[in-house]
Short mmCIF file of C-alpha atoms in Angstrom, two decimals:
data_model
loop_
_atom_site.label_atom_id
_atom_site.label_comp_id
_atom_site.label_asym_id
_atom_site.label_seq_id
_atom_site.Cartn_x
_atom_site.Cartn_y
_atom_site.Cartn_z
CA UNK A 1 14.07 26.47 23.14
CA UNK A 2 10.64 27.21 21.72
CA UNK A 3 12.03 27.04 18.17
CA UNK A 4 13.63 23.68 18.94
CA UNK A 5 10.34 22.44 20.40
CA UNK A 6 8.42 23.51 17.27
CA UNK A 7 10.96 21.79 15.01
CA UNK A 8 10.40 18.51 16.84
CA UNK A 9 6.66 18.87 16.31
CA UNK A 10 7.13 19.25 12.52
CA UNK A 11 8.00 15.50 12.30
CA UNK A 12 10.43 15.97 9.41
CA UNK A 13 13.23 13.39 9.35
CA UNK A 14 16.17 15.68 10.15
CA UNK A 15 14.48 18.16 12.47
CA UNK A 16 15.39 16.21 15.61
CA UNK A 17 19.07 16.87 14.86
CA UNK A 18 18.53 20.55 14.13
CA UNK A 19 16.29 21.16 17.16
CA UNK A 20 18.99 20.57 19.78
CA UNK A 21 21.31 23.18 18.19
CA UNK A 22 18.99 25.94 19.38
CA UNK A 23 19.04 24.83 23.01
CA UNK A 24 21.78 26.21 25.23
CA UNK A 25 22.07 24.14 28.37
CA UNK A 26 24.26 26.70 30.14
CA UNK A 27 21.56 29.43 29.94
CA UNK A 28 19.16 30.08 32.84
CA UNK A 29 16.24 27.65 32.79
CA UNK A 30 12.98 29.38 31.79
CA UNK A 31 10.80 26.27 31.61
CA UNK A 32 8.78 27.21 34.70
CA UNK A 33 7.12 29.93 32.64
CA UNK A 34 3.85 29.02 30.98
CA UNK A 35 4.27 27.49 27.52
CA UNK A 36 8.08 27.19 27.60
CA UNK A 37 10.15 24.02 27.48
CA UNK A 38 13.49 23.34 29.13
CA UNK A 39 16.61 22.84 27.00
CA UNK A 40 16.99 19.53 28.82
CA UNK A 41 13.53 18.50 27.58
CA UNK A 42 14.46 19.38 23.98
CA UNK A 43 17.70 17.40 24.12
CA UNK A 44 15.92 14.42 25.70
CA UNK A 45 13.05 14.49 23.20
CA UNK A 46 15.43 15.01 20.25
CA UNK A 47 17.38 11.89 21.17
CA UNK A 48 14.15 9.88 21.40
CA UNK A 49 12.94 11.26 18.05
CA UNK A 50 16.15 10.16 16.32
CA UNK A 51 15.68 6.57 17.52
CA UNK A 52 18.72 5.13 15.79
CA UNK A 53 21.79 3.08 16.57
CA UNK A 54 24.22 5.43 18.26
CA UNK A 55 27.27 6.56 16.27
CA UNK A 56 29.50 4.31 18.36
CA UNK A 57 32.68 2.57 17.08
CA UNK A 58 31.40 -0.82 18.29
CA UNK A 59 28.61 -0.68 15.67
CA UNK A 60 29.75 -1.45 12.12
CA UNK A 61 26.81 0.37 10.58
CA UNK A 62 25.52 3.35 12.60
CA UNK A 63 22.00 3.95 11.30
CA UNK A 64 21.97 7.74 11.65
CA UNK A 65 23.17 9.52 8.52
CA UNK A 66 23.64 12.71 10.57
CA UNK A 67 26.21 10.96 12.82
CA UNK A 68 23.99 11.59 15.81
CA UNK A 69 25.57 10.85 19.17
CA UNK A 70 22.96 12.51 21.33
CA UNK A 71 21.74 9.53 23.38
CA UNK A 72 24.61 9.43 25.94
CA UNK A 73 24.56 13.23 26.28
CA UNK A 74 20.79 13.29 26.68
CA UNK A 75 20.90 10.77 29.52
CA UNK A 76 23.65 12.74 31.25
CA UNK A 77 21.73 16.03 30.85
CA UNK A 78 18.46 14.54 32.10
CA UNK A 79 20.13 12.97 35.14
CA UNK A 80 21.63 16.36 35.98
CA UNK A 81 18.26 18.07 35.54
CA UNK A 82 16.46 15.52 37.75
CA UNK A 83 19.13 16.05 40.42
CA UNK A 84 18.36 19.79 40.30
CA UNK A 85 14.57 19.32 40.12
CA UNK A 86 13.62 15.85 41.40
CA UNK A 87 9.91 16.70 41.10
CA UNK A 88 10.11 17.20 37.32
CA UNK A 89 8.02 14.37 35.82
CA UNK A 90 8.81 15.43 32.21
CA UNK A 91 12.51 14.74 32.72
CA UNK A 92 11.83 11.37 34.40
CA UNK A 93 9.59 10.32 31.52
CA UNK A 94 12.22 11.26 28.91
CA UNK A 95 14.96 9.54 30.91
CA UNK A 96 12.99 6.28 30.76
CA UNK A 97 12.61 6.56 26.97
CA UNK A 98 16.31 7.32 26.47
CA UNK A 99 17.40 4.43 28.70
CA UNK A 100 15.04 2.12 26.80
CA UNK A 101 16.81 3.04 23.56
CA UNK A 102 20.19 2.48 25.19
CA UNK A 103 19.00 -0.95 26.35
CA UNK A 104 17.73 -1.74 22.83
CA UNK A 105 21.10 -0.85 21.30
CA UNK A 106 22.87 -3.15 23.77
CA UNK A 107 20.37 -6.02 23.33
CA UNK A 108 18.73 -5.46 26.73
CA UNK A 109 21.50 -6.34 29.21
CA UNK A 110 20.34 -7.44 32.66
CA UNK A 111 21.67 -4.38 34.53
CA UNK A 112 19.89 -1.92 32.22
CA UNK A 113 16.63 -3.87 32.42
CA UNK A 114 16.80 -3.72 36.22
CA UNK A 115 17.51 0.01 36.14
CA UNK A 116 14.63 0.60 33.73
CA UNK A 117 12.22 -1.38 35.88
CA UNK A 118 13.02 0.82 38.87
CA UNK A 119 12.71 4.04 36.84
CA UNK A 120 9.40 2.97 35.30
CA UNK A 121 7.85 1.93 38.60
CA UNK A 122 8.90 5.25 40.15
CA UNK A 123 7.40 7.15 37.22
CA UNK A 124 4.14 5.16 37.28
CA UNK A 125 3.67 5.93 40.97
CA UNK A 126 3.13 9.60 40.06
CA UNK A 127 -0.51 10.58 40.61
CA UNK A 128 -0.45 12.63 37.39
CA UNK A 129 -0.87 9.45 35.37
CA UNK A 130 -4.25 8.76 36.96
CA UNK A 131 -5.60 11.96 35.38
CA UNK A 132 -7.79 11.76 32.28
CA UNK A 133 -6.03 14.53 30.36
CA UNK A 134 -4.78 13.22 27.00
CA UNK A 135 -1.05 13.93 27.47
CA UNK A 136 -0.94 12.11 30.82
CA UNK A 137 -2.91 9.16 29.45
CA UNK A 138 -0.45 8.97 26.54
CA UNK A 139 2.58 9.02 28.83
CA UNK A 140 0.95 6.41 31.06
CA UNK A 141 0.47 4.29 27.93
CA UNK A 142 4.12 4.70 26.88
CA UNK A 143 5.43 3.81 30.34
CA UNK A 144 3.25 0.68 30.47
CA UNK A 145 4.54 -0.37 27.04
CA UNK A 146 8.13 0.22 28.21
CA UNK A 147 7.48 -1.96 31.27
CA UNK A 148 5.89 -4.63 29.08
CA UNK A 149 8.83 -4.56 26.64
CA UNK A 150 11.34 -5.01 29.45
CA UNK A 151 9.32 -7.95 30.82
CA UNK A 152 9.21 -9.47 27.34
CA UNK A 153 12.98 -9.18 26.93
CA UNK A 154 13.58 -10.67 30.39
CA UNK A 155 11.21 -13.61 29.79
CA UNK A 156 8.64 -12.46 32.36
CA UNK A 157 5.62 -13.22 30.20
CA UNK A 158 2.90 -12.71 32.81
CA UNK A 159 4.07 -9.16 33.60
CA UNK A 160 4.40 -8.46 29.89
CA UNK A 161 0.77 -9.47 29.28
CA UNK A 162 -0.50 -7.58 32.34
CA UNK A 163 1.15 -4.28 31.42
CA UNK A 164 0.27 -4.52 27.72
CA UNK A 165 -3.38 -5.23 28.54
CA UNK A 166 -3.47 -2.30 30.97
CA UNK A 167 -2.10 -0.10 28.18
CA UNK A 168 -4.73 -1.40 25.72
CA UNK A 169 -7.54 -0.37 28.10
CA UNK A 170 -6.56 3.31 28.37
CA UNK A 171 -8.79 5.91 26.71
CA UNK A 172 -6.64 6.79 23.69
CA UNK A 173 -7.04 6.88 19.88
CA UNK A 174 -7.03 3.53 18.10
CA UNK A 175 -3.72 4.16 16.31
CA UNK A 176 -2.00 4.32 19.74
CA UNK A 177 -3.77 1.25 21.14
CA UNK A 178 -2.61 -0.64 18.04
CA UNK A 179 0.87 -0.88 19.58
CA UNK A 180 -0.32 -2.50 22.80
CA UNK A 181 -1.89 -5.28 20.72
CA UNK A 182 1.20 -5.47 18.50
CA UNK A 183 3.33 -6.12 21.59
CA UNK A 184 0.91 -8.89 22.62
CA UNK A 185 1.25 -10.31 19.08
CA UNK A 186 5.01 -10.52 19.53
CA UNK A 187 4.67 -12.27 22.88
CA UNK A 188 2.16 -14.85 21.66
CA UNK A 189 4.32 -15.49 18.59
CA UNK A 190 7.28 -16.22 20.90
CA UNK A 191 5.11 -18.59 22.97
CA UNK A 192 3.67 -20.33 19.87
CA UNK A 193 0.20 -19.46 21.15
CA UNK A 194 -1.54 -19.50 17.76
CA UNK A 195 -5.06 -18.75 19.00
CA UNK A 196 -4.17 -15.62 20.98
CA UNK A 197 -1.70 -14.52 18.30
CA UNK A 198 -4.42 -14.63 15.66
CA UNK A 199 -6.81 -12.73 17.95
CA UNK A 200 -4.31 -9.91 18.59
CA UNK A 201 -3.28 -9.84 14.92
CA UNK A 202 -6.92 -9.33 13.91
CA UNK A 203 -7.27 -6.61 16.55
CA UNK A 204 -4.31 -4.73 15.05
CA UNK A 205 -5.95 -4.88 11.61
CA UNK A 206 -9.16 -3.57 13.14
CA UNK A 207 -7.55 -0.66 15.03
CA UNK A 208 -5.03 0.35 12.32
CA UNK A 209 -2.28 2.94 12.72
CA UNK A 210 -0.71 5.87 10.88
CA UNK A 211 2.76 4.74 11.97
CA UNK A 212 4.67 2.95 9.19
CA UNK A 213 6.70 0.70 11.46
CA UNK A 214 3.52 -0.87 12.89
CA UNK A 215 2.53 -2.30 9.51
CA UNK A 216 6.09 -3.41 8.80
CA UNK A 217 6.14 -5.38 12.08
CA UNK A 218 2.82 -7.06 11.19
CA UNK A 219 4.13 -7.92 7.73
CA UNK A 220 7.20 -9.57 9.28
CA UNK A 221 4.91 -11.72 11.43
CA UNK A 222 2.68 -12.63 8.51
CA UNK A 223 4.83 -15.49 7.25
CA UNK A 224 5.21 -17.11 10.69
CA UNK A 225 1.65 -18.47 10.75
CA UNK A 226 -0.95 -19.57 8.23
CA UNK A 227 -3.53 -16.97 9.21
CA UNK A 228 -7.09 -17.00 7.90
CA UNK A 229 -6.86 -13.27 7.24
CA UNK A 230 -6.50 -11.44 3.93
CA UNK A 231 -2.78 -10.64 3.82
CA UNK A 232 -3.44 -7.88 1.29
CA UNK A 233 -5.07 -5.90 4.10
CA UNK A 234 -1.62 -5.02 5.47
CA UNK A 235 -0.38 -3.95 2.01
CA UNK A 236 -3.40 -1.70 1.48
CA UNK A 237 -3.16 -0.14 4.94
CA UNK A 238 0.56 0.49 4.51
CA UNK A 239 0.01 2.16 1.14
CA UNK A 240 -2.63 4.44 2.69
CA UNK A 241 -0.19 5.23 5.50
CA UNK A 242 2.69 6.27 3.23
CA UNK A 243 0.43 8.53 1.17
CA UNK A 244 0.16 10.68 4.28
CA UNK A 245 3.88 10.42 5.02
CA UNK A 246 5.11 13.36 2.95
CA UNK A 247 8.76 13.33 1.85
CA UNK A 248 9.61 9.98 3.44
CA UNK A 249 7.62 7.90 0.89
CA UNK A 250 10.66 6.34 -0.81
CA UNK A 251 12.39 5.39 2.44
CA UNK A 252 9.37 3.58 3.91
CA UNK A 253 8.38 1.89 0.64
CA UNK A 254 11.94 0.59 0.28
CA UNK A 255 11.84 -0.89 3.80
CA UNK A 256 8.43 -2.45 3.17
CA UNK A 257 9.51 -4.02 -0.13
CA UNK A 258 12.53 -5.51 1.63
CA UNK A 259 10.18 -7.13 4.17
CA UNK A 260 8.02 -8.46 1.34
CA UNK A 261 11.13 -9.97 -0.18
CA UNK A 262 12.12 -11.60 3.12
CA UNK A 263 8.63 -13.13 3.48
CA UNK A 264 8.73 -14.54 -0.06
CA UNK A 265 12.25 -15.84 0.53
CA UNK A 266 11.00 -17.84 3.51
CA UNK A 267 8.27 -19.25 1.26
CA UNK A 268 10.97 -20.25 -1.29
CA UNK A 269 9.54 -17.96 -4.00
CA UNK A 270 13.00 -16.84 -5.10
CA UNK A 271 12.01 -14.99 -8.26
CA UNK A 272 9.35 -12.80 -6.62
CA UNK A 273 11.59 -12.23 -3.60
CA UNK A 274 14.42 -10.93 -5.80
CA UNK A 275 12.00 -8.57 -7.57
CA UNK A 276 10.89 -6.98 -4.29
CA UNK A 277 14.45 -6.66 -2.96
CA UNK A 278 15.52 -5.04 -6.25
CA UNK A 279 12.57 -2.63 -6.01
CA UNK A 280 13.64 -1.75 -2.46
CA UNK A 281 17.15 -0.90 -3.70
CA UNK A 282 15.78 1.24 -6.55
CA UNK A 283 13.86 3.37 -4.03
CA UNK A 284 16.68 3.68 -1.50
CA UNK A 285 19.55 6.15 -1.56
CA UNK A 286 22.86 5.06 -3.08
CA UNK A 287 24.42 4.74 0.40
CA UNK A 288 21.63 2.53 1.73
CA UNK A 289 22.50 -0.75 3.44
CA UNK A 290 19.66 -2.32 1.38
CA UNK A 291 22.23 -2.89 -1.37
CA UNK A 292 24.15 -5.10 1.04
CA UNK A 293 20.92 -7.03 1.72
CA UNK A 294 20.41 -7.42 -2.03
CA UNK A 295 23.94 -8.75 -2.48
CA UNK A 296 23.51 -11.22 0.39
CA UNK A 297 20.19 -12.34 -1.07
CA UNK A 298 21.72 -13.01 -4.52
CA UNK A 299 24.52 -14.99 -2.94
CA UNK A 300 22.04 -17.04 -0.89
CA UNK A 301 19.83 -17.63 -3.96
CA UNK A 302 22.76 -18.93 -6.00
CA UNK A 303 23.83 -21.19 -3.15
CA UNK A 304 20.32 -22.62 -2.76
CA UNK A 305 20.23 -23.52 -6.47
CA UNK A 306 23.76 -24.93 -6.40
CA UNK A 307 24.85 -26.06 -2.90
CA UNK A 308 28.43 -26.42 -4.14
CA UNK A 309 28.63 -22.78 -5.29
#
């Protein structure tokens, strides 16, 4: 279990799949001992770390190259563990995160959103999250963001704003707080609230993050509004971010170039858009779905030049 736990901490792309192989769920639980983690915790955290579309026949393109199918198992294991130890707040926290990913895969159906709301409110009622210790503040932050995301998906904008603002006021590093303001950006973009959107967008640029996906989300929003902000700031911050990303440089740069291409496509700059999409394909692996995006782009570009094509 300890080896699996350490593998998850290494943050290498495939470690989340390897980590669960070391954890035997039928062995006696030793997690009550100081410094040890439960096998249930490792399975739950490994499924969250993968964060992909489940390898399910209903999805045409499962996004996990390792054919991961750990999400359903992780939820089942965590439910069993909570039944055995209902006081275990670690398992409840991981169950929320796994259910959130299940809801995301299924486009946030009403019954899962209701279930998540109940789980989150139960978790937030734990007095541990009022403590100032970093790990509890971080979990409190994550649970508030989960609650805010569910409210956003259900159209409950006031609750979304309330929970996201609560999260943004916790005492945490700036690169965590970035995501509370990013969520507010998404909400204000949906509401066409240009003033508040621009304010939260600027706050994200001020806080910055070491997480690649944060900059990609901001770049996607960039073309929605004519912002009086230097758009190159996102490019520079992203490039700094990937320099610290180790072996995943090509993968993230490919995704970012695809987003650049999409933005230029919306601005009708077809030549520059094709260049960025082609660059994305050159960085991606030969099995990447980016080649499909490139093919669809070329077809769209030809059709826009010749509507009868």
